[in-house]
Coordinates of N, CA and C in Angstrom, one line a residue:
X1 N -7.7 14.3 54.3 CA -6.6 13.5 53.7 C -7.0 12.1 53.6
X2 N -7.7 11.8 54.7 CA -8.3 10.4 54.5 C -8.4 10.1 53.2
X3 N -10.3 10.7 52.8 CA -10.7 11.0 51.9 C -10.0 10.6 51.0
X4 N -9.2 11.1 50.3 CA -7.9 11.7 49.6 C -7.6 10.2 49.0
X5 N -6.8 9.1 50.4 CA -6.4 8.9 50.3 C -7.3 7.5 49.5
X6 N -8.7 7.2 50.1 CA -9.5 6.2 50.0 C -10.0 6.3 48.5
X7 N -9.9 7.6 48.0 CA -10.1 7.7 46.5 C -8.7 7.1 45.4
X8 N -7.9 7.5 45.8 CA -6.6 7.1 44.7 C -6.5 5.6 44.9
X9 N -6.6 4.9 45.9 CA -7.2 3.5 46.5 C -8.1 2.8 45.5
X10 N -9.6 3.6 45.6 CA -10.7 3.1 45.0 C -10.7 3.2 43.4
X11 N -9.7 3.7 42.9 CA -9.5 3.9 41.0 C -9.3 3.1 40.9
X12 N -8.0 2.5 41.2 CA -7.3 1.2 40.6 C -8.3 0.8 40.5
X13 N -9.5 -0.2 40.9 CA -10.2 -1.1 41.4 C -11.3 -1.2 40.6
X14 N -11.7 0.0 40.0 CA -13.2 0.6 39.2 C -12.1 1.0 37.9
X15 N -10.7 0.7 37.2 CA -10.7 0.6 36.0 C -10.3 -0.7 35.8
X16 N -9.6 -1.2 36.5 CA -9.7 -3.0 36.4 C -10.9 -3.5 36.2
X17 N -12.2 -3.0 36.6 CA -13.6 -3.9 36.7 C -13.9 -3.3 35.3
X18 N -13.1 -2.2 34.5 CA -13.7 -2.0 32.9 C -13.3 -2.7 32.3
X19 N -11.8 -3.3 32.7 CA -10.9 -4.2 31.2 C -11.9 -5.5 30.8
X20 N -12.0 -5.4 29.9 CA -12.1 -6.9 29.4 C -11.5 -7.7 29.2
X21 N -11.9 -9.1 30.0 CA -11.3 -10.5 29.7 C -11.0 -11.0 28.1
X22 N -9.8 -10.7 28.3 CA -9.7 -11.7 26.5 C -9.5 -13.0 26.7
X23 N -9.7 -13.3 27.5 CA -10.2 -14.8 27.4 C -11.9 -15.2 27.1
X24 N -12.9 -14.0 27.1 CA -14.1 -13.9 26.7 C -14.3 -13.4 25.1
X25 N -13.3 -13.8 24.4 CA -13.4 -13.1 23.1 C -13.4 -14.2 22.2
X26 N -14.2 -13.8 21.0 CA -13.6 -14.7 19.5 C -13.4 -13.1 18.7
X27 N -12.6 -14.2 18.1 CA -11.7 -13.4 16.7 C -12.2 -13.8 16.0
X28 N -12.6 -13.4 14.7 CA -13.3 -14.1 13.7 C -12.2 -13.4 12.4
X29 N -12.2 -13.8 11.1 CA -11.8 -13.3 9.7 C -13.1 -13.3 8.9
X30 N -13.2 -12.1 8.2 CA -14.6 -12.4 7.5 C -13.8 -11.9 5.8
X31 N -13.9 -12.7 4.5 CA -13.4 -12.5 3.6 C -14.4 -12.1 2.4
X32 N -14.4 -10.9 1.6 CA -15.0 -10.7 0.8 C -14.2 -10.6 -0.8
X33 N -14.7 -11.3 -1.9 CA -13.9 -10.4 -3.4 C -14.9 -10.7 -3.9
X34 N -14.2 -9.7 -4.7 CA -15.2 -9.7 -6.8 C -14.1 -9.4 -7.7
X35 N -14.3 -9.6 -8.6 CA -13.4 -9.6 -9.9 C -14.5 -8.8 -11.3
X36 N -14.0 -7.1 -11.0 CA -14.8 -6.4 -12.4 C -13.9 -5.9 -13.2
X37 N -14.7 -5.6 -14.4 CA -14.3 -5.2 -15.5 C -14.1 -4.0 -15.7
X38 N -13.2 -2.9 -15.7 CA -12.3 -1.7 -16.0 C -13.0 -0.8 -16.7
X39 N -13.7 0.3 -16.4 CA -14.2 1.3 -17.3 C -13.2 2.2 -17.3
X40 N -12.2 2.5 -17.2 CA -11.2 3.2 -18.2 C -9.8 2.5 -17.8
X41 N -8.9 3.2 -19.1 CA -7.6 2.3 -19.0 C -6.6 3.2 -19.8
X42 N -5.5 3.1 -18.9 CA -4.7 4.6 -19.4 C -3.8 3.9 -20.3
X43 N -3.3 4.2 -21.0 CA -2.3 4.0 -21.9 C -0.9 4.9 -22.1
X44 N 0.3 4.0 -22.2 CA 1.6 4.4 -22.0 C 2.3 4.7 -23.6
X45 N 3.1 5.3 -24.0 CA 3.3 5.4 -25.3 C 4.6 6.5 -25.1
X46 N 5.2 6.2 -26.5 CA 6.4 7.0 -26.3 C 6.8 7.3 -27.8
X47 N 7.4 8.5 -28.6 CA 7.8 9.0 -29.3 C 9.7 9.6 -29.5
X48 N 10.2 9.2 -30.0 CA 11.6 9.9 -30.7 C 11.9 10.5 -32.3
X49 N 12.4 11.5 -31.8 CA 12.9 12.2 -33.1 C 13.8 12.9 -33.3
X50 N 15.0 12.9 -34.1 CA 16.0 13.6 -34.2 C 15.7 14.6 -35.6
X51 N 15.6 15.7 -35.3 CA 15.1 16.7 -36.5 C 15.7 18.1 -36.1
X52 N 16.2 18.4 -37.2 CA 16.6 20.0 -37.4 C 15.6 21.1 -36.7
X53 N 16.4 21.9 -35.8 CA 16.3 22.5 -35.4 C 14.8 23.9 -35.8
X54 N 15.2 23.9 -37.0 CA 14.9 24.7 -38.0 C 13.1 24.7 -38.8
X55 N 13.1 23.3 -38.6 CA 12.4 22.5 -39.4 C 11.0 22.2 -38.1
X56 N 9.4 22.4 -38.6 CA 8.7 21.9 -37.6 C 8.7 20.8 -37.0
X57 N 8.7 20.5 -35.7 CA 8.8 19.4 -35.4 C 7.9 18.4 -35.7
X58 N 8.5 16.8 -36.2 CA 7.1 16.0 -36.9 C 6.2 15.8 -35.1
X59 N 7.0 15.5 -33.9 CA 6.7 15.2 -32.8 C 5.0 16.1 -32.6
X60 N 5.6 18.0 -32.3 CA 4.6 17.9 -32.1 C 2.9 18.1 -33.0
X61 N 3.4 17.6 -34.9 CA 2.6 17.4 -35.3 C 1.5 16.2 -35.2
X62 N 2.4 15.4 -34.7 CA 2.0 14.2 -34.1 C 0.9 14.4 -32.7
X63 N 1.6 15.1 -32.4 CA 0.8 15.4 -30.5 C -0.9 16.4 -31.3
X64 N -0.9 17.1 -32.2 CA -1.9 18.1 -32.3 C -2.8 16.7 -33.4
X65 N -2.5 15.9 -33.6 CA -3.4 15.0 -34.5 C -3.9 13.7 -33.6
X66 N -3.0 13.4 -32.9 CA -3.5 12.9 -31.6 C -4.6 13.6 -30.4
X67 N -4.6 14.5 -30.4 CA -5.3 15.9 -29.9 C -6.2 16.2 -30.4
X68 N -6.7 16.6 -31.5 CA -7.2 16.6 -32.4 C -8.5 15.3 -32.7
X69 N -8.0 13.8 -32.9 CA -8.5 13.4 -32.8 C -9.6 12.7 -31.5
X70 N -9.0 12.7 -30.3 CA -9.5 12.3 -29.0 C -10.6 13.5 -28.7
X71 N -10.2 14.6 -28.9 CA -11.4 15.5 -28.8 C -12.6 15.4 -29.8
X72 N -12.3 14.8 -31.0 CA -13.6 14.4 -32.2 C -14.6 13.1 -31.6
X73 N -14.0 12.7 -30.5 CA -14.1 11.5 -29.9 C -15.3 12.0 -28.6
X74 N -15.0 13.3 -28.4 CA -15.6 13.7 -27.2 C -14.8 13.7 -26.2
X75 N -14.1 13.1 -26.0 CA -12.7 13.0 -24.7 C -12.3 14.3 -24.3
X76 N -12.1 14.6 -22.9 CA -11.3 15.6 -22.8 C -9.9 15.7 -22.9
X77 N -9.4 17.2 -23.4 CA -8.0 17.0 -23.8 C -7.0 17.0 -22.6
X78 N -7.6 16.9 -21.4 CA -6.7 16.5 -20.2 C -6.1 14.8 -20.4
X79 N -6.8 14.3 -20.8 CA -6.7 12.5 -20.6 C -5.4 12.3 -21.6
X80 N -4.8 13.3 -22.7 CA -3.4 13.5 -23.3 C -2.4 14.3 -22.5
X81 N -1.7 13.4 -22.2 CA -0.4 14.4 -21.2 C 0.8 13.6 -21.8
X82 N 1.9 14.8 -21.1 CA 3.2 14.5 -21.2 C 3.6 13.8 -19.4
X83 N 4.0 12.6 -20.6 CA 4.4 12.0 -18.6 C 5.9 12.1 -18.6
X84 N 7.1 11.8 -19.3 CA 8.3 12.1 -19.4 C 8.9 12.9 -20.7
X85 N 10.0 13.5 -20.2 CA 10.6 14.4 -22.0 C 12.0 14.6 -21.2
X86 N 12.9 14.3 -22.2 CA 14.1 14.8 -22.6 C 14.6 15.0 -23.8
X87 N 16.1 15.8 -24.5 CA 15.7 17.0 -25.3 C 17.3 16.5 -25.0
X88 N 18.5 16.6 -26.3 CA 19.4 16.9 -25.9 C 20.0 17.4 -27.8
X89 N 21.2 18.7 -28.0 CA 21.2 19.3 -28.9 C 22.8 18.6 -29.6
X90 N 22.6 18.0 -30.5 CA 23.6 17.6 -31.6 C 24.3 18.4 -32.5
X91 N 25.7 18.5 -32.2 CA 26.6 19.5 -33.4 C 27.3 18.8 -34.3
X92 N 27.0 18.8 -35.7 CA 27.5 18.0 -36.7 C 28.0 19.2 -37.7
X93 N 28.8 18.8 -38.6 CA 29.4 19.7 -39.4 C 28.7 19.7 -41.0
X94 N 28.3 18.2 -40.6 CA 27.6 18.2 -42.1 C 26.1 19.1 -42.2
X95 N 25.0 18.7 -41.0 CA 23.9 19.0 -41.1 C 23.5 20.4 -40.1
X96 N 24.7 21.0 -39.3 CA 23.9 21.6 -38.7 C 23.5 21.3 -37.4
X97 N 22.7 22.9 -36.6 CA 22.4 22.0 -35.0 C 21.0 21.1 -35.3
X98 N 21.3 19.9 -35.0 CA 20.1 18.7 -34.3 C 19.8 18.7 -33.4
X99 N 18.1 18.2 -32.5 CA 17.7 17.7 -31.0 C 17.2 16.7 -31.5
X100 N 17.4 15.6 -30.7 CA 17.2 14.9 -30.0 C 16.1 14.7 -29.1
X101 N 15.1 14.1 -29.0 CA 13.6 14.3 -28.8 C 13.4 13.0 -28.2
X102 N 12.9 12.6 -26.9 CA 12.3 11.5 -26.2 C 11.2 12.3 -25.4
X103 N 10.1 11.6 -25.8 CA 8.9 11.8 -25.1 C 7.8 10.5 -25.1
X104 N 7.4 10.6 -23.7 CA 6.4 9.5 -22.9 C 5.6 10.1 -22.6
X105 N 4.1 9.4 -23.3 CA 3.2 10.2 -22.9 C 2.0 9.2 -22.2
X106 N 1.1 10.1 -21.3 CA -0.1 8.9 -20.9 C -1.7 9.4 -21.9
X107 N -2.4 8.3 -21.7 CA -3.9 9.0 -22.6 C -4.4 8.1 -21.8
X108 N -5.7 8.3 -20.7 CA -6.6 8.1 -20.2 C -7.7 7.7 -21.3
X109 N -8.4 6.9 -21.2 CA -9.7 6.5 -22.5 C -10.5 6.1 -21.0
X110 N -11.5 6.9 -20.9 CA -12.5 6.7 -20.3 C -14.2 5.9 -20.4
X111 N -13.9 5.4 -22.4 CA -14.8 4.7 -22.4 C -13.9 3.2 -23.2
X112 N -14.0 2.0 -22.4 CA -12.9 0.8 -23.1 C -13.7 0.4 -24.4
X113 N -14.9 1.2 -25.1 CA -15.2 1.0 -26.5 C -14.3 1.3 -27.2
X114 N -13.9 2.4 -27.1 CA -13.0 3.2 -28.1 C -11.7 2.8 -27.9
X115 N -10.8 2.0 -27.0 CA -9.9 1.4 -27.0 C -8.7 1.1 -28.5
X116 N -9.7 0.0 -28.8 CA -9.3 -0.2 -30.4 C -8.8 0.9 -31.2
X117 N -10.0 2.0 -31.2 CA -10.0 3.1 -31.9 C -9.2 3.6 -31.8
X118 N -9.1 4.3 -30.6 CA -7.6 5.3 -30.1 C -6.4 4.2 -30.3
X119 N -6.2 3.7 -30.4 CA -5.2 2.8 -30.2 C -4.3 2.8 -32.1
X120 N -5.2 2.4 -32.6 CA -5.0 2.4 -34.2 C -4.4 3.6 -34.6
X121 N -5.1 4.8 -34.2 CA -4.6 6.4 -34.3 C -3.5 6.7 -33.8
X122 N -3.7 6.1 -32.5 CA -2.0 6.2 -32.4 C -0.6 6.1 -32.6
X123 N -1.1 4.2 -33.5 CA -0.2 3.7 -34.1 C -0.3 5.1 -35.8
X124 N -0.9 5.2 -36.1 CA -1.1 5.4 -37.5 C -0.2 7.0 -37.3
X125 N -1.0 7.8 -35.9 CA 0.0 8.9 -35.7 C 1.5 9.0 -35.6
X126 N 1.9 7.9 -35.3 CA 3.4 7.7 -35.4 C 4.0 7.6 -34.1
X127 N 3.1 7.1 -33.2 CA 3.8 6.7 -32.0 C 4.0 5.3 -31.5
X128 N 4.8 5.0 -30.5 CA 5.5 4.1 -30.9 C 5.7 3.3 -29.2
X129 N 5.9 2.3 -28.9 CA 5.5 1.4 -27.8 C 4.5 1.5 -26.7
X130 N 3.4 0.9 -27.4 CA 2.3 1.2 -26.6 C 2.0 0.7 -26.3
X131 N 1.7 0.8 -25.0 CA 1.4 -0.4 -23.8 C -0.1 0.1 -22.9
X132 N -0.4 -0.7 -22.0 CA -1.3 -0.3 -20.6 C -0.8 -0.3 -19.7
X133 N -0.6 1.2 -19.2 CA -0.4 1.7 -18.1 C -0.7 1.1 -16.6
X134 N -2.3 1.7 -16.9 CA -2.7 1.1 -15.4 C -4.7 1.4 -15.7
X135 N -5.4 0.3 -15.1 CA -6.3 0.0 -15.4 C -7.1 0.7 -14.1
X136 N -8.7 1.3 -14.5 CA -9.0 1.1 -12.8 C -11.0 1.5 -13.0
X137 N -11.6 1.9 -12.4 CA -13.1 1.6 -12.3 C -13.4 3.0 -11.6
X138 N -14.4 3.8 -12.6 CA -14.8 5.0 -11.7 C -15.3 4.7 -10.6
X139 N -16.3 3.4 -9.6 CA -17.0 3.4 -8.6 C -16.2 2.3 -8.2
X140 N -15.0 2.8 -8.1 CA -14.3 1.8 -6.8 C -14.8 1.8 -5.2
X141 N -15.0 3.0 -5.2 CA -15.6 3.3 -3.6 C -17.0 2.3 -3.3
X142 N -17.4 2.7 -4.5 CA -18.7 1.6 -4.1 C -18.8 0.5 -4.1
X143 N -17.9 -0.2 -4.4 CA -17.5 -1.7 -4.6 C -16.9 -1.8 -3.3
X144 N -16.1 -0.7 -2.6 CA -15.4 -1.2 -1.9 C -16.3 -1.0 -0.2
X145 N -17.8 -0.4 -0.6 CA -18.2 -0.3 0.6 C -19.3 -2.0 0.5
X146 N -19.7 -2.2 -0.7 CA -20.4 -4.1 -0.8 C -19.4 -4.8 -0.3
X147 N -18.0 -4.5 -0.6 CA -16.8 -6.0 -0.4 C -17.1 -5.9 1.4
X148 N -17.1 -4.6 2.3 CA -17.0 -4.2 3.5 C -18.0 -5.0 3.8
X149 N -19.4 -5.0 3.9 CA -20.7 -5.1 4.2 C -20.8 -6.9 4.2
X150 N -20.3 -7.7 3.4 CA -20.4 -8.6 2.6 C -19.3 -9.4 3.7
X151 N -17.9 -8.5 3.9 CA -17.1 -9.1 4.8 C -17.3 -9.0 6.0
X152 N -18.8 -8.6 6.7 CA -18.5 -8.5 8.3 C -19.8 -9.4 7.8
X153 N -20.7 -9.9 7.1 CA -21.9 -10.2 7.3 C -21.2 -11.7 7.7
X154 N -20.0 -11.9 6.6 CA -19.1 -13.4 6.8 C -18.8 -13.7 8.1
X155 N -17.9 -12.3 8.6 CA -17.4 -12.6 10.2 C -18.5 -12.8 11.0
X156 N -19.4 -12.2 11.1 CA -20.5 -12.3 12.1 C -21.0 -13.8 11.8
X157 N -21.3 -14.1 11.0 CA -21.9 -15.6 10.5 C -21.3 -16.6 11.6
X158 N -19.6 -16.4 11.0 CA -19.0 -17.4 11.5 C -18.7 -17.5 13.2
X159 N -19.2 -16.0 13.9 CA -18.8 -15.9 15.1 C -19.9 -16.4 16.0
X160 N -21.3 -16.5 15.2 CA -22.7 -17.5 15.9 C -22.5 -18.7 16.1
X161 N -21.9 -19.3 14.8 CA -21.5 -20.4 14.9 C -20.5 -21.0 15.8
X162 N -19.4 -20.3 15.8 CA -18.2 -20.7 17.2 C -19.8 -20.5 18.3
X163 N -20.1 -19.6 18.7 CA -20.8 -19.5 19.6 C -21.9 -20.3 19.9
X164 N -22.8 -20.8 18.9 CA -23.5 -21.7 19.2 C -23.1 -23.4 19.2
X165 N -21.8 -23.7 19.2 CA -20.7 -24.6 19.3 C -20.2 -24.6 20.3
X166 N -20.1 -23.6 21.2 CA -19.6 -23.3 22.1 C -20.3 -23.4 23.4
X167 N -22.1 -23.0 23.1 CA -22.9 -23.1 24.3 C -22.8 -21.4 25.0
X168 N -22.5 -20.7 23.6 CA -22.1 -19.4 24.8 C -23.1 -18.1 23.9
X169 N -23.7 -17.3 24.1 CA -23.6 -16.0 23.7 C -22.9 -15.3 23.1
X170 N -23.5 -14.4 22.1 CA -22.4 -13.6 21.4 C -23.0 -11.9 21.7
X171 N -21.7 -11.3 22.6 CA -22.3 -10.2 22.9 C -22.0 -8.9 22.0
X172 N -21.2 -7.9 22.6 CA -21.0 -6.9 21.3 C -20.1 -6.8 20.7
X173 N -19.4 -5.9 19.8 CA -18.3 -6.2 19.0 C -17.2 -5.0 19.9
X174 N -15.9 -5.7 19.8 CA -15.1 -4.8 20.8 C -14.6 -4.4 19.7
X175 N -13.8 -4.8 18.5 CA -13.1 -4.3 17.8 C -13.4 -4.7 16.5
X176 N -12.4 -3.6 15.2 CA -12.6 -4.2 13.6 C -11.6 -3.6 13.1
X177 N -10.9 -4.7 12.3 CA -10.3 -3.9 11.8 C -10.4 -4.6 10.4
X178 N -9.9 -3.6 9.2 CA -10.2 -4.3 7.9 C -8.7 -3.6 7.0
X179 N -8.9 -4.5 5.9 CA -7.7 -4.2 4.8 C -8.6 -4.4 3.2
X180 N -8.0 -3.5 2.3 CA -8.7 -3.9 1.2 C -7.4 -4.1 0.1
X181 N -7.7 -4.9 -0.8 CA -6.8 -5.2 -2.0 C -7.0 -4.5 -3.3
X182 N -6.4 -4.2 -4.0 CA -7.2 -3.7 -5.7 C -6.0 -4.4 -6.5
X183 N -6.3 -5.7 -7.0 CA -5.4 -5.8 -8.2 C -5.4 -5.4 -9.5
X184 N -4.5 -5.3 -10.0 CA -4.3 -5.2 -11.8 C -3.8 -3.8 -12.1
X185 N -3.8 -2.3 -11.2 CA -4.4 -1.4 -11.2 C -2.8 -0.5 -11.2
X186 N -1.9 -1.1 -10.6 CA -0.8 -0.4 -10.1 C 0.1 0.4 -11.8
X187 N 0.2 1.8 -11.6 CA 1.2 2.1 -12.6 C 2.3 1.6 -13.5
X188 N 2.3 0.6 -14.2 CA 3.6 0.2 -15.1 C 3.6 -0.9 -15.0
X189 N 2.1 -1.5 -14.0 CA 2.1 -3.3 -13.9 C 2.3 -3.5 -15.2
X190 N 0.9 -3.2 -16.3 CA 1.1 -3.7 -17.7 C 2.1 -3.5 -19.0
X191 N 3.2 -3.0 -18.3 CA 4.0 -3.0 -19.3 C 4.5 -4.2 -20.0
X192 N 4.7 -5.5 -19.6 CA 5.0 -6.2 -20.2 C 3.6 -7.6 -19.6
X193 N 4.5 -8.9 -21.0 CA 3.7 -9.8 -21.1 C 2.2 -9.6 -21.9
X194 N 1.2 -10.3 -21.2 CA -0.2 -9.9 -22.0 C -0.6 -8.9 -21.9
X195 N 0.4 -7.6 -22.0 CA -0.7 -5.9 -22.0 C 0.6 -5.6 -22.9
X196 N 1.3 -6.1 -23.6 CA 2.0 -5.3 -24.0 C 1.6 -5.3 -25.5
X197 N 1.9 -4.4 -26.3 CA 1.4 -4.4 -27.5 C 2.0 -4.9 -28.5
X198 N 3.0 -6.1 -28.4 CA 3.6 -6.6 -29.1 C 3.8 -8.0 -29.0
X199 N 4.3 -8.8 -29.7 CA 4.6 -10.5 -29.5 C 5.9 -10.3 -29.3
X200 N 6.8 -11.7 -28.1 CA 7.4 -11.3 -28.2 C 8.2 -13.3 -28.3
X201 N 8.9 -13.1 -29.1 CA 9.5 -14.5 -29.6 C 10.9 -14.9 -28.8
X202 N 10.9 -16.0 -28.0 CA 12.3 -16.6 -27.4 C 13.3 -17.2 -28.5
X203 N 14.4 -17.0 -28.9 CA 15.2 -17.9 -29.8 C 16.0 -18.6 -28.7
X204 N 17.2 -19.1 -29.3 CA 17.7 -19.7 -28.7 C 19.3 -18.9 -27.9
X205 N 19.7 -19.0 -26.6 CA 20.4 -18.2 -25.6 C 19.6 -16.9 -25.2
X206 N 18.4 -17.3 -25.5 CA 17.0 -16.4 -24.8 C 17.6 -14.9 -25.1
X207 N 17.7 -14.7 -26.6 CA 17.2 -13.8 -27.6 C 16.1 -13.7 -28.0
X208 N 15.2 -12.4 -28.0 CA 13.9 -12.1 -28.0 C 13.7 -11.0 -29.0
X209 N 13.3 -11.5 -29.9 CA 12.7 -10.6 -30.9 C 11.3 -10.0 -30.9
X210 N 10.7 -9.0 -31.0 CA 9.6 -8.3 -30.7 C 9.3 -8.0 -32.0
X211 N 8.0 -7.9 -32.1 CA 7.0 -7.5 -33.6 C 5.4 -7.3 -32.7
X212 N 5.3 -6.4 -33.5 CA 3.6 -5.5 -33.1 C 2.7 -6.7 -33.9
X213 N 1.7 -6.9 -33.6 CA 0.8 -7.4 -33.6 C -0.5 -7.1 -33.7
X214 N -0.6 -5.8 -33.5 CA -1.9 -5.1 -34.2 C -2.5 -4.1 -32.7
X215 N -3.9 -3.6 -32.7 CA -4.2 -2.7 -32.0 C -5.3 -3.7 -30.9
X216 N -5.0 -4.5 -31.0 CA -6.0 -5.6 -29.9 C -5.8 -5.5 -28.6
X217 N -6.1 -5.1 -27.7 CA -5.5 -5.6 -26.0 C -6.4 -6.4 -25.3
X218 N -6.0 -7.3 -24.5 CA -6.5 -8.1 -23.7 C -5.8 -7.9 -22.4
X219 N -6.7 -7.9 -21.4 CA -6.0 -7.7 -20.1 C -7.1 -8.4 -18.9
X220 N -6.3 -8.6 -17.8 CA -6.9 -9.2 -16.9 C -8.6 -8.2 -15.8
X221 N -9.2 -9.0 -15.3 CA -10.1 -7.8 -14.9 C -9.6 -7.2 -13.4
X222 N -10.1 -6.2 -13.3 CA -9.7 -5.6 -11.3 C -10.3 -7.2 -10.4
X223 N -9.2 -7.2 -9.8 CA -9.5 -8.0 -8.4 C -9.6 -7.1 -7.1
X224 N -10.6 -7.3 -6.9 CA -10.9 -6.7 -5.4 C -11.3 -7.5 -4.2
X225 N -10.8 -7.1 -3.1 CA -10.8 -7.9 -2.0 C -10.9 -7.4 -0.8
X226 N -11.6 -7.6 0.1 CA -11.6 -6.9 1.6 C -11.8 -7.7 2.4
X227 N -10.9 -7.8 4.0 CA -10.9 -8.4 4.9 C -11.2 -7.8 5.9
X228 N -11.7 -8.3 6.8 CA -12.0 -7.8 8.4 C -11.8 -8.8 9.2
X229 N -11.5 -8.2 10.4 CA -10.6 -9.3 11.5 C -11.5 -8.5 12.4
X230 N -12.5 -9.1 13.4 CA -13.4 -8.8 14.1 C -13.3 -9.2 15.8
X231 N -13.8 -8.5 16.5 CA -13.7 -9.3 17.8 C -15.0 -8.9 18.7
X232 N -15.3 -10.0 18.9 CA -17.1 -10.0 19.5 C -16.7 -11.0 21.1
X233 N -17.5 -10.1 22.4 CA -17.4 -10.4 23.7 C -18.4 -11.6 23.4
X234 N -18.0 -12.4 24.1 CA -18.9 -14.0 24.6 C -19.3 -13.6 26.0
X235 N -20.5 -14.1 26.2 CA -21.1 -14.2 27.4 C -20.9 -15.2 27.9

């Protein structure tokens, strides 16, 4: 029982002598970005039509010429989708049953050459507010393993320096933690302002008239950014 007793005693004592003094610590911030250029960029777009029932729809003639063309392109025909649809049926006495036709669609362009190109087609196919969806980079991962590497080379830098400022040693690293950023990139950012595919004129009591402006886009590049918040034992 002794025994027993002189061990439950002796723990406390041998996990206190593990903790670390954080009074023996620096904290460092180590900051990495870059700012690249977008290899693909989805585009937002949307179509209406109110047409007899009866009669082919011009919509989905529109969708198989759109289709049609992005595959002559080499594209695959996944990068054409339907992103929203509603559908509602009109009773008139003069013409008969009507629908009612809203449809939003996305198109991925995987190469930003052809941008212009698809873009023109689409206006010329008959669709109608076209915008940039959301922008983004097939090797994000790998950008985002340089921003990492780039950001602890900073923290470490800066934590020799405390240290040899200090008169002290820099021992091992206790802790890391990191955050990464991706600007430009988010769903529906570019719907308005400079992605939108139109000009758009203030009059006066901030009335705003819109007119297209052609198949041109200009957009900002991906911002990328990664932090790490580091903690290294001093001797």
């Amino acid at each position: 029982m002794k025994k027993l007793l002189l061990l439950f005693v002796w723990f406390p004592f041998f996990s206190f002598g593990q903790t670390i003094n954080l009074e023996n610590v620096i904290t460092v911030i180590g900051i990495s970005d870059k700012e690249i250029e977008p290899d693909w960029i989805e585009l937002g777009m949307t179509a209406k039509e109110t047409e007899n029932i009866k009669k082919e729809s011009e919509t989905v003639i529109m969708e198989n010429s759109i289709l049609k063309f992005i595959l002559s392109l080499g594209m695959d025909s996944g990068c054409f989708s339907v992103d929203r649809y509603s559908a509602d049926t009109k009773y008139r006495y003069s013409s008969g049953s009507k629908v009612n036709l809203n449809k939003a669609y996305l198109l991925k362009v995987n190469n930003v050459k052809l941008l212009d190109t698809v873009i023109a087609k689409c206006f010329e196919s008959g669709m109608d507010n076209l915008y940039v969806n959301q922008v983004g980079h097939s090797k994000i991962d790998s950008f985002q393993n340089i921003l990492l590497q780039d950001a602890l080379i900073s923290a470490k830098l800066k934590a020799l320096l405390i240290a040899k400022t200090m008169d002290v040693s820099l021992g091992k690293v206790i802790s890391e933690n990191e955050t990464f950023y991706l600007g430009n990139n988010q769903p529906g950012l570019h719907q308005f302002n400079d992605y939108r595919l139109e000009e758009v004129t203030v009059n006066a009591y901030g009335i705003q008239n819109k007119a297209r402006v052609g198949s041109s886009i200009s957009f900002q590049k991906l911002k990328l950014a990664k932090t790490v918040i580091v903690k290294y034992e001093i001797k």
